[in-house]
Coordinates of C-alpha atoms in Angstrom, one line a residue:
M15 CA 0.5 -0.3 0.1
G16 CA 1.6 3.7 -0.9
N17 CA 2.1 6.0 1.8
V18 CA -1.2 8.5 2.9
I19 CA -2.1 11.6 0.3
P20 CA -2.6 14.3 0.9
H21 CA -6.5 14.7 0.4
S22 CA -9.6 16.4 1.5
V23 CA -13.1 16.3 -0.2
F24 CA -14.4 19.6 3.0
S25 CA -14.9 23.1 1.7
E26 CA -14.7 25.6 3.7
F27 CA -18.0 26.7 3.7
D28 CA -17.8 22.3 5.3
I29 CA -15.4 23.5 7.9
N30 CA -17.4 26.2 9.1
L31 CA -20.7 24.2 8.7
F32 CA -19.0 21.5 11.5
K33 CA -18.0 23.8 13.3
S34 CA -20.9 26.1 13.9
G35 CA -22.9 22.0 15.0
K36 CA -25.2 22.9 10.8
H37 CA -23.5 20.2 8.9
Y38 CA -26.5 17.4 8.0
R39 CA -24.7 14.8 5.7
L40 CA -22.0 14.7 7.0
Y41 CA -21.4 11.2 5.7
E42 CA -21.1 12.0 2.6
K43 CA -17.7 13.5 4.3
L44 CA -16.6 11.7 7.6
G45 CA -15.5 8.3 7.5
S46 CA -13.9 5.8 4.9
H47 CA -14.9 6.9 1.0
P48 CA -13.4 5.0 -1.6
M49 CA -12.1 7.1 -4.7
E50 CA -9.9 8.1 -8.0
V51 CA -7.2 10.1 -6.4
N52 CA -4.6 11.1 -9.7
G53 CA -5.9 8.2 -10.9
E54 CA -4.8 5.6 -8.2
K55 CA -8.2 3.4 -6.4
G56 CA -7.9 4.1 -3.1
T57 CA -10.0 5.2 -0.2
Y58 CA -9.8 8.5 1.6
F59 CA -10.5 8.8 5.3
A60 CA -11.5 11.8 7.3
V61 CA -12.1 11.3 11.3
W62 CA -13.0 14.3 13.6
A63 CA -10.0 13.7 17.1
P64 CA -9.3 16.9 18.3
S65 CA -7.3 15.7 21.2
A66 CA -5.3 13.8 18.8
K67 CA -1.7 14.1 18.2
A68 CA -1.3 11.9 15.8
V69 CA -3.6 9.0 14.1
S70 CA -3.2 6.0 11.9
V71 CA -5.7 4.0 9.8
V72 CA -4.5 0.7 10.6
G73 CA -6.4 -2.4 8.5
D74 CA -5.9 -5.9 7.5
F75 CA -3.6 -4.2 4.4
N76 CA -1.5 -2.8 6.6
Y77 CA -1.3 -5.8 9.2
W78 CA -2.9 -3.6 11.8
L79 CA 0.4 -1.8 12.2
E80 CA 1.0 2.2 14.1
G81 CA 2.7 4.7 11.9
D82 CA 2.3 3.1 8.1
H83 CA -0.5 5.3 7.4
K84 CA -0.2 7.9 9.6
L85 CA -3.6 10.7 8.2
N86 CA -2.9 14.9 7.4
V87 CA -4.0 17.0 9.7
R88 CA -6.1 20.3 8.7
W89 CA -5.0 23.5 10.0
D90 CA -8.3 25.1 10.8
A91 CA -8.5 23.3 13.6
S92 CA -11.8 21.6 12.5
G93 CA -10.0 18.6 14.1
I94 CA -10.4 16.5 11.9
W95 CA -7.9 13.8 10.3
E96 CA -7.4 12.7 6.6
G97 CA -5.5 11.5 4.2
F98 CA -5.7 9.2 0.6
I99 CA -4.8 5.7 1.3
P100 CA -4.3 4.1 -3.0
G101 CA -4.9 0.4 -3.1
V102 CA -7.2 -0.1 -0.3
K103 CA -10.3 -1.6 -1.9
P104 CA -14.1 -1.8 -0.6
G105 CA -14.0 -4.4 2.0
T106 CA -10.7 -3.2 3.8
K107 CA -11.1 -4.1 7.6
Y108 CA -10.4 -0.6 9.1
K109 CA -9.9 1.1 12.4
Y110 CA -8.4 4.8 13.5
K111 CA -5.1 4.4 16.3
I112 CA -5.1 7.6 18.3
H113 CA -2.0 9.2 20.3
S114 CA -4.1 11.7 22.7
H115 CA -2.1 14.5 23.3
N116 CA -4.1 13.7 27.4
Q117 CA -1.3 11.3 29.5
D118 CA -0.4 10.5 26.4
I119 CA -3.0 7.6 25.4
K120 CA -3.5 5.7 23.3
T121 CA -7.3 4.8 22.3
E122 CA -8.0 2.2 18.9
K123 CA -11.3 2.8 18.1
A124 CA -13.4 2.0 15.5
D125 CA -15.0 4.4 12.6
P126 CA -18.1 5.9 13.8
F127 CA -19.1 7.1 10.1
A128 CA -18.2 3.8 9.3
R129 CA -20.6 2.7 6.9
Y130 CA -20.2 -0.8 7.5
S131 CA -19.1 -3.3 10.0
E132 CA -16.9 -6.9 11.2
Q133 CA -20.1 -9.3 12.7
P134 CA -19.7 -8.7 17.4
P135 CA -17.9 -9.9 18.8
K136 CA -15.2 -8.5 16.5
T137 CA -15.1 -4.9 15.9
A138 CA -13.2 -3.9 12.8
S139 CA -14.7 -1.3 10.3
V140 CA -15.5 -2.6 7.0
V141 CA -14.1 -0.1 4.0
W142 CA -17.5 0.0 1.8
D143 CA -18.9 1.3 -1.7
K144 CA -21.4 -1.0 -2.7
T145 CA -24.3 0.3 -4.4
Y146 CA -28.3 -0.3 -4.5
K147 CA -30.2 0.1 -7.4
W148 CA -34.2 1.3 -5.5
K149 CA -37.6 -0.1 -7.2
D150 CA -39.9 1.7 -4.8
K151 CA -40.4 5.1 -6.5
K152 CA -43.8 4.4 -6.3
W153 CA -43.6 4.3 -2.5
M154 CA -41.7 7.2 -2.3
D155 CA -43.9 9.5 -4.8
T156 CA -47.1 9.2 -2.7
R157 CA -45.6 8.0 0.9
K158 CA -47.1 11.3 1.8
E159 CA -50.2 10.4 2.3
K160 CA -49.5 7.4 2.9
N161 CA -47.3 8.0 5.9
S162 CA -50.3 11.3 7.1
L163 CA -51.3 11.9 10.6
D164 CA -54.7 11.1 9.0
A165 CA -54.3 8.1 7.3
P166 CA -54.6 3.8 9.1
Y167 CA -51.2 3.8 11.2
S168 CA -50.8 0.1 12.9
V169 CA -47.2 -1.1 14.0
Y170 CA -46.1 -4.4 13.8
E171 CA -42.9 -3.7 16.1
V172 CA -39.6 -6.1 14.8
H173 CA -36.8 -7.6 16.8
L174 CA -35.2 -8.6 13.2
G175 CA -33.0 -11.8 15.0
S176 CA -35.7 -13.3 16.9
W177 CA -38.4 -12.8 14.9
K178 CA -37.8 -16.3 13.6
K179 CA -35.1 -18.2 13.0
N180 CA -33.6 -21.1 10.7
E181 CA -33.6 -24.1 11.9
K182 CA -30.4 -24.5 13.3
N183 CA -31.8 -21.6 15.1
E184 CA -29.8 -18.9 13.0
F185 CA -30.7 -15.7 12.7
L186 CA -32.5 -14.9 9.1
T187 CA -30.2 -12.7 6.4
Y188 CA -32.2 -9.1 6.0
E189 CA -32.6 -11.1 1.6
E190 CA -34.9 -14.2 4.0
L191 CA -36.8 -11.5 5.8
S192 CA -37.6 -9.7 2.9
K193 CA -39.8 -12.5 1.9
D194 CA -40.7 -14.5 5.2
L195 CA -41.9 -10.8 7.7
V196 CA -42.1 -8.8 4.4
A197 CA -45.3 -11.6 3.6
Y198 CA -46.7 -12.1 6.7
V199 CA -46.8 -8.0 7.8
K200 CA -48.5 -7.7 4.2
E201 CA -50.7 -11.0 4.9
M202 CA -51.2 -9.3 9.1
N203 CA -52.7 -6.2 7.4
F204 CA -50.9 -3.9 9.7
T205 CA -49.4 -0.4 7.5
H206 CA -46.0 -0.7 9.0
V207 CA -43.1 -2.0 10.4
E208 CA -40.8 -0.5 13.4
F209 CA -37.4 -2.4 13.3
M210 CA -35.5 -2.4 16.5
P211 CA -32.4 -0.9 16.4
V212 CA -30.2 -1.3 13.0
M213 CA -27.5 0.0 13.9
E214 CA -24.1 -1.9 14.9
Y215 CA -24.3 -3.4 18.4
P216 CA -22.0 -5.1 19.8
Y217 CA -24.2 -6.6 23.0
D218 CA -26.7 -8.4 21.5
P219 CA -28.5 -9.1 25.6
S220 CA -28.7 -5.2 24.3
W221 CA -31.2 -5.8 22.6
G222 CA -30.1 -2.6 19.8
Y223 CA -30.0 -0.5 22.3
Q224 CA -25.9 0.2 23.2
L225 CA -25.0 1.5 19.6
T226 CA -20.6 1.6 18.4
G227 CA -22.1 1.8 14.6
Y228 CA -24.6 4.8 13.4
F229 CA -24.4 4.4 10.6
A230 CA -24.3 0.9 9.5
P231 CA -27.1 -1.4 9.6
T232 CA -25.7 -4.7 12.2
S233 CA -23.6 -7.0 9.6
R234 CA -25.6 -10.4 12.4
F235 CA -27.8 -10.8 9.5
G236 CA -26.1 -9.7 6.4
E237 CA -24.5 -6.6 3.5
P238 CA -26.2 -3.1 4.5
E239 CA -27.6 -3.8 0.4
G240 CA -29.6 -6.5 2.8
L241 CA -30.9 -4.2 4.1
K242 CA -32.4 -1.6 2.0
L243 CA -34.0 -5.3 0.0
L244 CA -35.7 -5.3 2.9
I245 CA -36.8 -1.6 3.4
D246 CA -37.2 -1.6 -0.8
T247 CA -39.1 -4.7 -0.4
L248 CA -41.8 -3.8 1.8
H249 CA -42.4 -1.1 -0.1
Q250 CA -43.2 -2.7 -2.9
N251 CA -45.7 -4.5 -0.7
G252 CA -47.0 -0.8 0.2
I253 CA -46.0 -1.3 4.1
G254 CA -43.7 1.5 6.1
V255 CA -41.1 1.8 7.7
I256 CA -39.8 3.5 10.9
L257 CA -36.3 2.4 12.7
D258 CA -35.4 2.9 16.3
W259 CA -33.5 5.8 16.8
V260 CA -30.8 5.9 20.2
P261 CA -29.4 9.2 20.0
S262 CA -29.9 8.9 24.6
H263 CA -26.5 7.3 25.4
F264 CA -24.1 5.5 24.0
P265 CA -21.7 2.3 25.7
E266 CA -19.1 1.8 27.1
D267 CA -17.0 0.2 24.8
A268 CA -13.2 0.5 23.9
H269 CA -14.2 0.6 20.5
G270 CA -17.1 2.8 20.0
L271 CA -17.6 6.4 20.8
G272 CA -16.6 6.8 24.4
F273 CA -13.0 8.4 25.3
F274 CA -13.2 8.9 21.6
D275 CA -9.0 10.9 21.4
G276 CA -8.4 10.2 24.7
S277 CA -11.0 12.5 25.6
S278 CA -14.7 13.5 27.0
L279 CA -15.6 13.8 22.9
Y280 CA -19.2 12.6 22.8
E281 CA -19.7 12.1 25.3
H282 CA -21.1 15.0 28.4
P283 CA -17.3 15.5 30.3
D284 CA -19.8 16.3 33.8
R285 CA -20.4 11.9 34.8
R286 CA -23.7 14.0 35.7
R287 CA -24.8 14.9 32.8
G288 CA -22.6 11.8 31.1
Y289 CA -23.9 8.9 32.6
H290 CA -26.6 7.1 33.0
P291 CA -26.6 5.4 36.2
D292 CA -29.6 2.7 34.5
W293 CA -27.8 2.0 31.9
K294 CA -24.4 2.6 32.5
S295 CA -23.1 3.8 29.4
L296 CA -22.4 7.4 28.1
I297 CA -24.8 10.6 27.6
F298 CA -24.3 12.4 25.2
N299 CA -23.0 16.3 24.8
Y300 CA -25.8 18.4 24.1
G301 CA -24.1 21.1 23.5
R302 CA -21.1 20.4 21.5
N303 CA -21.7 21.7 18.3
E304 CA -19.5 19.1 16.2
V305 CA -22.0 16.5 18.4
R306 CA -24.5 17.9 17.2
A307 CA -23.3 17.7 13.6
F308 CA -22.7 14.0 14.3
L309 CA -26.6 13.1 15.8
I310 CA -28.9 15.6 13.0
S311 CA -26.6 13.9 10.0
N312 CA -26.9 10.3 11.6
A313 CA -29.9 10.6 11.9
L314 CA -31.3 12.3 7.7
F315 CA -28.6 9.3 6.6
W316 CA -31.1 6.9 7.6
L317 CA -33.9 9.0 5.4
D318 CA -31.8 9.6 2.9
Q319 CA -29.5 6.1 2.4
Y320 CA -32.5 3.7 3.1
H321 CA -35.8 5.3 2.2
V322 CA -36.7 4.8 5.9
D323 CA -40.2 6.5 6.3
G324 CA -40.5 7.5 10.3
L325 CA -37.8 7.0 12.8
R326 CA -38.6 6.4 17.4
V327 CA -36.9 8.1 19.0
D328 CA -35.2 6.6 22.2
A329 CA -35.7 7.3 25.8
V330 CA -36.7 10.8 25.3
A331 CA -37.3 11.3 28.3
S332 CA -33.8 10.6 29.8
M333 CA -32.3 13.5 27.3
L334 CA -35.0 16.2 28.2
Y335 CA -34.2 16.1 32.6
L336 CA -30.6 17.1 34.4
D337 CA -32.3 14.6 37.4
Y338 CA -33.4 12.3 35.1
S339 CA -32.5 8.4 37.5
R340 CA -30.6 11.3 39.5
D341 CA -30.7 11.6 43.1
E342 CA -30.3 15.0 44.5
G343 CA -27.1 15.8 44.5
E344 CA -26.1 13.7 41.6
W345 CA -27.3 17.0 39.3
E346 CA -27.0 20.3 38.6
P347 CA -29.3 22.5 38.0
N348 CA -29.4 25.1 34.7
I349 CA -29.3 28.3 34.6
Y350 CA -32.8 28.7 35.5
G351 CA -32.3 26.6 37.7
N352 CA -34.6 23.4 37.0
N353 CA -34.7 20.4 35.2
E354 CA -34.7 20.8 31.7
N355 CA -32.2 19.8 29.4
L356 CA -32.2 23.0 27.5
E357 CA -29.7 21.9 25.2
A358 CA -31.6 18.2 24.6
I359 CA -34.2 20.3 24.6
S360 CA -33.1 22.6 21.8
L361 CA -31.1 19.2 20.0
I362 CA -34.0 18.0 19.6
R363 CA -36.1 20.7 18.2
E364 CA -33.4 21.4 15.5
L365 CA -33.4 17.6 14.2
N366 CA -37.3 17.3 13.9
E367 CA -37.1 21.2 12.6
E368 CA -33.9 20.0 9.2
V369 CA -35.8 16.6 9.1
Y370 CA -39.9 17.3 7.8
K371 CA -38.5 20.1 6.0
S372 CA -35.6 17.7 4.2
F373 CA -38.0 14.7 3.9
E374 CA -41.2 15.0 2.4
G375 CA -44.5 12.0 4.5
V376 CA -41.8 11.2 7.1
Q377 CA -42.7 11.0 10.8
T378 CA -40.5 10.9 14.1
I379 CA -42.1 9.6 16.7
A380 CA -40.8 10.7 20.7
E381 CA -41.0 7.7 23.2
E382 CA -41.3 9.9 26.8
S383 CA -42.8 8.8 29.4
T384 CA -43.0 12.1 31.2
S385 CA -46.3 14.8 31.3
F386 CA -43.5 17.1 29.1
S387 CA -45.8 19.5 27.5
M388 CA -46.0 20.3 23.6
V389 CA -43.4 17.1 22.7
S390 CA -46.0 16.0 19.4
R391 CA -46.5 20.2 18.3
P392 CA -44.7 22.1 16.4
V393 CA -41.4 23.7 17.2
S394 CA -43.2 27.2 15.9
I395 CA -44.9 26.7 18.2
G396 CA -42.8 26.3 21.2
G397 CA -42.9 22.0 20.7
L398 CA -40.7 19.6 20.2
G399 CA -41.9 18.6 16.4
F400 CA -42.3 15.5 16.6
G401 CA -45.1 14.1 15.2
M402 CA -45.7 11.2 17.2
K403 CA -46.1 10.5 20.7
W404 CA -46.1 7.3 22.4
M405 CA -48.9 7.0 25.0
M406 CA -47.4 5.1 28.2
G407 CA -50.2 6.6 30.1
W408 CA -52.5 4.6 28.7
M409 CA -50.4 1.4 28.6
H410 CA -49.7 1.6 31.5
D411 CA -53.6 2.5 32.5
S412 CA -55.3 -0.7 30.9
L413 CA -53.1 -2.7 31.3
E414 CA -53.8 -2.7 35.6
Y415 CA -57.0 -2.7 35.0
F416 CA -57.1 -5.9 32.3
K417 CA -54.2 -7.7 34.6
K418 CA -58.3 -7.4 37.1
E419 CA -60.0 -10.2 37.9
P420 CA -64.2 -9.4 36.4
V421 CA -65.7 -9.2 39.1
Y422 CA -64.0 -6.2 40.6
R423 CA -63.0 -4.3 37.3
R424 CA -66.6 -2.0 38.6
H425 CA -64.4 -0.3 41.3
H426 CA -61.4 0.8 38.4
Q427 CA -63.5 1.8 35.3
N428 CA -61.9 5.3 36.1
D429 CA -58.4 3.2 35.4
L430 CA -59.9 3.5 31.4
T431 CA -61.7 6.1 30.8
F432 CA -58.9 8.6 32.3
S433 CA -56.6 8.4 28.9
M434 CA -59.9 10.6 28.0
T435 CA -58.7 13.7 29.9
Y436 CA -55.6 14.1 27.6
A437 CA -56.2 11.7 24.6
F438 CA -56.0 15.2 22.4
T439 CA -53.3 16.6 24.1
E440 CA -50.9 14.7 21.6
N441 CA -50.8 13.1 18.7
F442 CA -50.7 10.1 20.7
M443 CA -49.9 6.7 19.5
L444 CA -51.0 3.7 21.5
P445 CA -47.9 1.1 22.0
F446 CA -48.3 -2.6 23.4
S447 CA -44.0 -2.5 23.1
H448 CA -41.8 -4.9 23.9
D449 CA -40.9 -3.4 27.2
E450 CA -44.3 -4.5 27.8
V451 CA -43.6 -7.9 27.6
V452 CA -39.9 -9.2 29.5
Y453 CA -38.6 -8.6 33.2
G454 CA -40.8 -11.7 34.6
K455 CA -43.6 -8.4 33.2
Q456 CA -45.1 -12.1 31.8
S457 CA -46.6 -11.7 27.8
L458 CA -50.1 -10.0 27.3
L459 CA -52.1 -13.1 26.9
Y460 CA -51.1 -13.9 30.5
K461 CA -51.2 -10.6 32.3
M462 CA -54.6 -11.7 31.5
P463 CA -57.4 -13.3 34.5
G464 CA -59.2 -16.2 34.2
D465 CA -58.7 -19.4 32.5
E466 CA -57.8 -20.0 29.0
W467 CA -61.6 -18.9 27.8
Q468 CA -61.8 -16.0 29.7
R469 CA -57.9 -14.9 29.4
F470 CA -58.0 -15.1 25.3
A471 CA -61.7 -12.8 25.3
N472 CA -59.8 -10.4 27.8
L473 CA -57.1 -10.2 24.9
R474 CA -58.8 -10.3 21.9
L475 CA -61.6 -7.1 24.0
L476 CA -57.9 -5.3 24.5
F477 CA -56.8 -5.4 20.9
G478 CA -60.8 -4.8 20.2
Y479 CA -60.9 -1.4 23.3
M480 CA -56.8 -0.8 21.3
F481 CA -58.6 0.0 17.9
T482 CA -60.6 1.8 18.5
H483 CA -59.7 4.2 21.4
P484 CA -58.5 8.0 19.3
G485 CA -54.9 7.4 18.5
T486 CA -53.2 5.0 15.6
N487 CA -51.6 1.0 16.9
L488 CA -48.3 -0.8 17.9
L489 CA -48.3 -4.0 18.9
F490 CA -44.6 -5.9 19.2
M491 CA -44.3 -9.1 17.2
G492 CA -46.1 -12.6 19.3
A493 CA -48.8 -10.2 20.2
E494 CA -50.5 -11.0 17.4
F495 CA -51.1 -14.5 18.4
G496 CA -50.9 -14.8 21.8
Q497 CA -47.6 -15.5 22.4
S498 CA -47.8 -17.4 26.1
S499 CA -44.2 -16.9 26.8
E500 CA -42.1 -13.4 27.3
W501 CA -40.0 -12.8 25.0
N502 CA -36.7 -14.3 24.5
F503 CA -34.9 -11.9 22.8
E504 CA -32.6 -16.0 21.6
Q505 CA -34.8 -17.9 20.2
S506 CA -37.7 -17.3 17.6
L507 CA -41.2 -17.0 18.6
D508 CA -43.0 -19.8 19.6
W509 CA -44.9 -20.3 16.5
H510 CA -46.0 -24.1 16.8
L511 CA -48.9 -21.4 19.2
L512 CA -50.6 -20.9 16.3
Q513 CA -51.7 -25.6 15.4
Y514 CA -53.7 -24.6 18.7
E515 CA -57.4 -22.1 17.5
F516 CA -57.5 -19.9 19.8
H517 CA -53.5 -19.0 19.4
D518 CA -55.0 -18.3 15.9
G519 CA -58.0 -16.9 16.1
V520 CA -56.0 -14.3 18.3
R521 CA -53.5 -13.7 14.8
Q522 CA -57.5 -13.7 12.7
L523 CA -58.4 -10.8 14.9
V524 CA -55.5 -9.0 14.5
K525 CA -55.9 -9.4 11.1
D526 CA -59.3 -8.2 11.2
L527 CA -58.5 -5.2 12.9
N528 CA -55.7 -4.5 11.3
K529 CA -57.7 -4.4 8.0
F530 CA -61.5 -2.4 10.0
Y531 CA -59.4 0.1 11.4
R532 CA -57.8 1.2 6.9
D533 CA -61.3 0.4 5.6
H534 CA -62.7 2.7 8.0
P535 CA -62.0 6.2 8.0
A536 CA -63.8 6.9 11.1
L537 CA -60.8 5.1 12.5
F538 CA -58.9 7.4 11.7
E539 CA -59.7 10.7 10.2
K540 CA -59.9 12.5 13.2
Q541 CA -57.9 10.6 15.1
F542 CA -56.1 12.9 16.8
S543 CA -58.6 15.3 17.5
S544 CA -61.5 15.6 19.7
E545 CA -63.7 15.7 17.0
G546 CA -62.8 11.8 16.5
F547 CA -64.1 10.4 19.7
Q548 CA -67.7 11.2 21.8
W549 CA -68.5 8.9 24.6
I550 CA -72.3 7.5 24.6
D551 CA -71.7 6.7 28.3
Y552 CA -68.5 6.5 30.3
G553 CA -70.7 5.8 33.6
D554 CA -72.3 2.0 33.8
H555 CA -69.5 1.7 36.8
E556 CA -71.9 -1.8 37.7
N557 CA -72.0 -3.3 34.3
S558 CA -68.9 -2.4 33.3
V559 CA -69.4 -1.5 29.8
L560 CA -68.4 1.5 27.8
T561 CA -70.2 3.0 24.8
Y562 CA -68.4 5.7 22.5
M563 CA -68.5 6.5 19.2
R564 CA -65.4 7.5 17.2
K565 CA -66.5 10.2 14.0
G566 CA -64.8 11.2 10.7
H567 CA -65.7 13.5 7.7
K568 CA -68.5 12.5 7.4
E569 CA -71.5 11.5 9.5
E570 CA -72.5 7.4 7.8
D571 CA -69.0 6.6 8.3
D572 CA -69.4 7.2 12.4
L573 CA -69.1 3.9 14.4
V574 CA -70.8 3.2 17.3
I575 CA -69.0 0.8 20.1
A576 CA -70.3 -1.1 23.3
C577 CA -67.1 -2.3 25.5
N578 CA -67.9 -5.9 27.8
F579 CA -65.0 -5.8 30.8
T580 CA -67.0 -9.0 31.9
P581 CA -67.4 -12.2 31.2
V582 CA -71.3 -12.3 31.7
P583 CA -73.2 -11.3 28.5
R584 CA -75.1 -8.4 28.6
E585 CA -78.4 -8.6 26.6
K586 CA -80.6 -6.2 25.3
Y587 CA -78.8 -3.4 26.4
R588 CA -80.1 -0.1 25.5
I589 CA -77.3 2.1 23.9
G590 CA -78.8 6.3 22.8
V591 CA -77.5 6.8 19.1
P592 CA -76.8 9.5 16.7
R593 CA -79.8 9.1 14.5
S594 CA -83.0 6.7 13.7
G595 CA -83.4 4.3 11.4
Q596 CA -80.6 0.8 11.0
F597 CA -78.1 -0.1 12.6
K598 CA -75.1 -3.0 11.3
E599 CA -73.0 -5.0 13.2
V600 CA -69.5 -4.1 11.4
F601 CA -67.5 -6.3 13.6
N602 CA -67.4 -8.8 17.1
T603 CA -64.6 -9.3 18.7
D604 CA -66.7 -12.4 20.4
A605 CA -66.9 -14.2 16.6
K606 CA -66.4 -17.8 17.1
K607 CA -63.8 -17.1 14.3
Y608 CA -61.3 -16.0 16.5
G609 CA -62.4 -18.7 19.1
G610 CA -65.5 -16.4 20.8
S611 CA -68.7 -18.1 21.9
G612 CA -70.3 -16.8 18.9
S613 CA -73.0 -14.2 20.0
K614 CA -73.2 -11.2 18.3
N615 CA -76.5 -8.7 17.3
T616 CA -79.0 -8.7 14.3
I617 CA -79.4 -5.5 12.0
R618 CA -80.6 -3.2 14.8
K619 CA -83.9 -0.9 14.4
T620 CA -83.4 2.7 16.3
S621 CA -86.6 2.9 18.7
K622 CA -87.9 6.7 19.6
K623 CA -86.9 5.7 23.6
S624 CA -84.4 9.2 24.2
W625 CA -81.2 7.3 25.9
H626 CA -78.4 8.2 26.9
G627 CA -79.2 12.1 26.4
K628 CA -80.3 10.9 22.6
D629 CA -82.9 11.2 20.7
H630 CA -83.1 7.6 19.3
S631 CA -81.6 4.5 21.2
I632 CA -81.2 0.9 19.9
E633 CA -80.6 -2.8 22.3
V634 CA -77.9 -4.4 21.8
T635 CA -76.2 -8.0 23.0
I636 CA -73.1 -6.9 24.4
P637 CA -71.1 -10.5 23.7
P638 CA -69.0 -12.1 26.9
L639 CA -66.1 -10.2 27.9
G640 CA -66.0 -8.7 23.5
M641 CA -66.7 -4.9 21.8
V642 CA -68.3 -5.3 19.8
V643 CA -68.9 -2.4 16.6
F644 CA -72.1 -1.0 15.2
L645 CA -72.6 1.2 11.7

């Protein structure tokens, strides 16, 4: 290999943007980029390491020896080291050997901007330059309407490593998933998939939430083009793709971002703001311009290079509060004396503004568990700028209610009705995520009380209630067929359960609920507006019955919904309705094909008997532990 040839792809304008934290396409400049310089093929390397006094590229092309291929530091105080090495080809494994001014420390680091990495537990970066020819133009041209806030949005959350494995208990490849997973998601009528982090991570039990390769899809399932094929195939089948994205923290692994150039480069130097006690990981320095540019560039990278339709931002609450998971004396207030992390809030707003400005038809979704206000409101009116926010309170209250034996539920109806007091303060997504089925919390099915029939009926009712509650929906894989055991990332879902009638009944129910949601505008046109919901009666505690309406733009689309949270059928149950005429049952979670008792309603004609403040009413049967919808 030849020596390092001085070369740069940075203009003065690039450097000024980088220093000011406004360079949002850093992946086009930093990292390793195969190219031709002066007629020679090789690779250009660029890395940010301002505390270094020397940086060498070491790899399988130079026997991992330091000093043979030293990069040149730029003269402009940007802290960027760069150079072109002739003969270094795509597929070459490499790292940066960084000799720091700080106490003469040496670190050996993976490239923060690498597009590909060795498969863990190996840790080297890989020079990568393959091209992929996308075939999803139709989706990209029309996705704005598919991803809008008044469109159906039903998400299947997937951990790629454990959705399904092959006969040898090995991971499926991206290519295999592009066949099996896509066909399944399409059959189940989900509108979107959400992948738990696909960026490179060293430790399987972290499920991908401790990242070391922010720009590299994990090599566990194949090459980067495989992930592009998976996303492309989903798009060609009309399915949107959301990626989990983790700007909240990163691990201390030796090859990762921590203590990168012998200094606290990416992490905040004050451990009260730079270390996460819950996850024993490091927290980004959100006030450092170059770190802000790194994070925003990374978010845009996945939208740009991988055509993703949304980012679900992990652990937003931990970013917003300086005292998150900290006791008194373990944190320092901001300049106003309170607990908000002003630098993180500023970054989030800047990120969301840039995402929505640069990419049409995408969404950012906040996993945020507190009552921080205006998370999903525009930055222009003082919000954080997310498109949606997870409704963690609804999830918690609903599961607490459903865990109770039906005989006690009449004392706790407020657990279900309380969500409507704040349902329209944000654009809420209703999540039953992976977090609810791990660490001894049991599967959704086994949270339910009663005998086998009642457990499954409760689960079907929970899903029926979820899909008719205002907001968008998210289900973690396995929930859709009533997985019995907790999720285990080391093994496949229990697909064998589908041979049993009750499990297959739940799967059929979720499939039909997804279709029902997509087919009925009353469930999505005003899903974030109080105009889209109206209580009929939330006060029938004694019978544990809720009745309500969902409304679309047209009155003829309005739905009347009744839920019975006890195993006692409610026969000749009178409901006030908004108009005279006939009402037809259009969905019933108690149908025999779902494993229910088969209770159903024929067409119901209204009577002029006033009820629930309405001039007209109907008498119906609400099935045991069932939800029924009338149109």
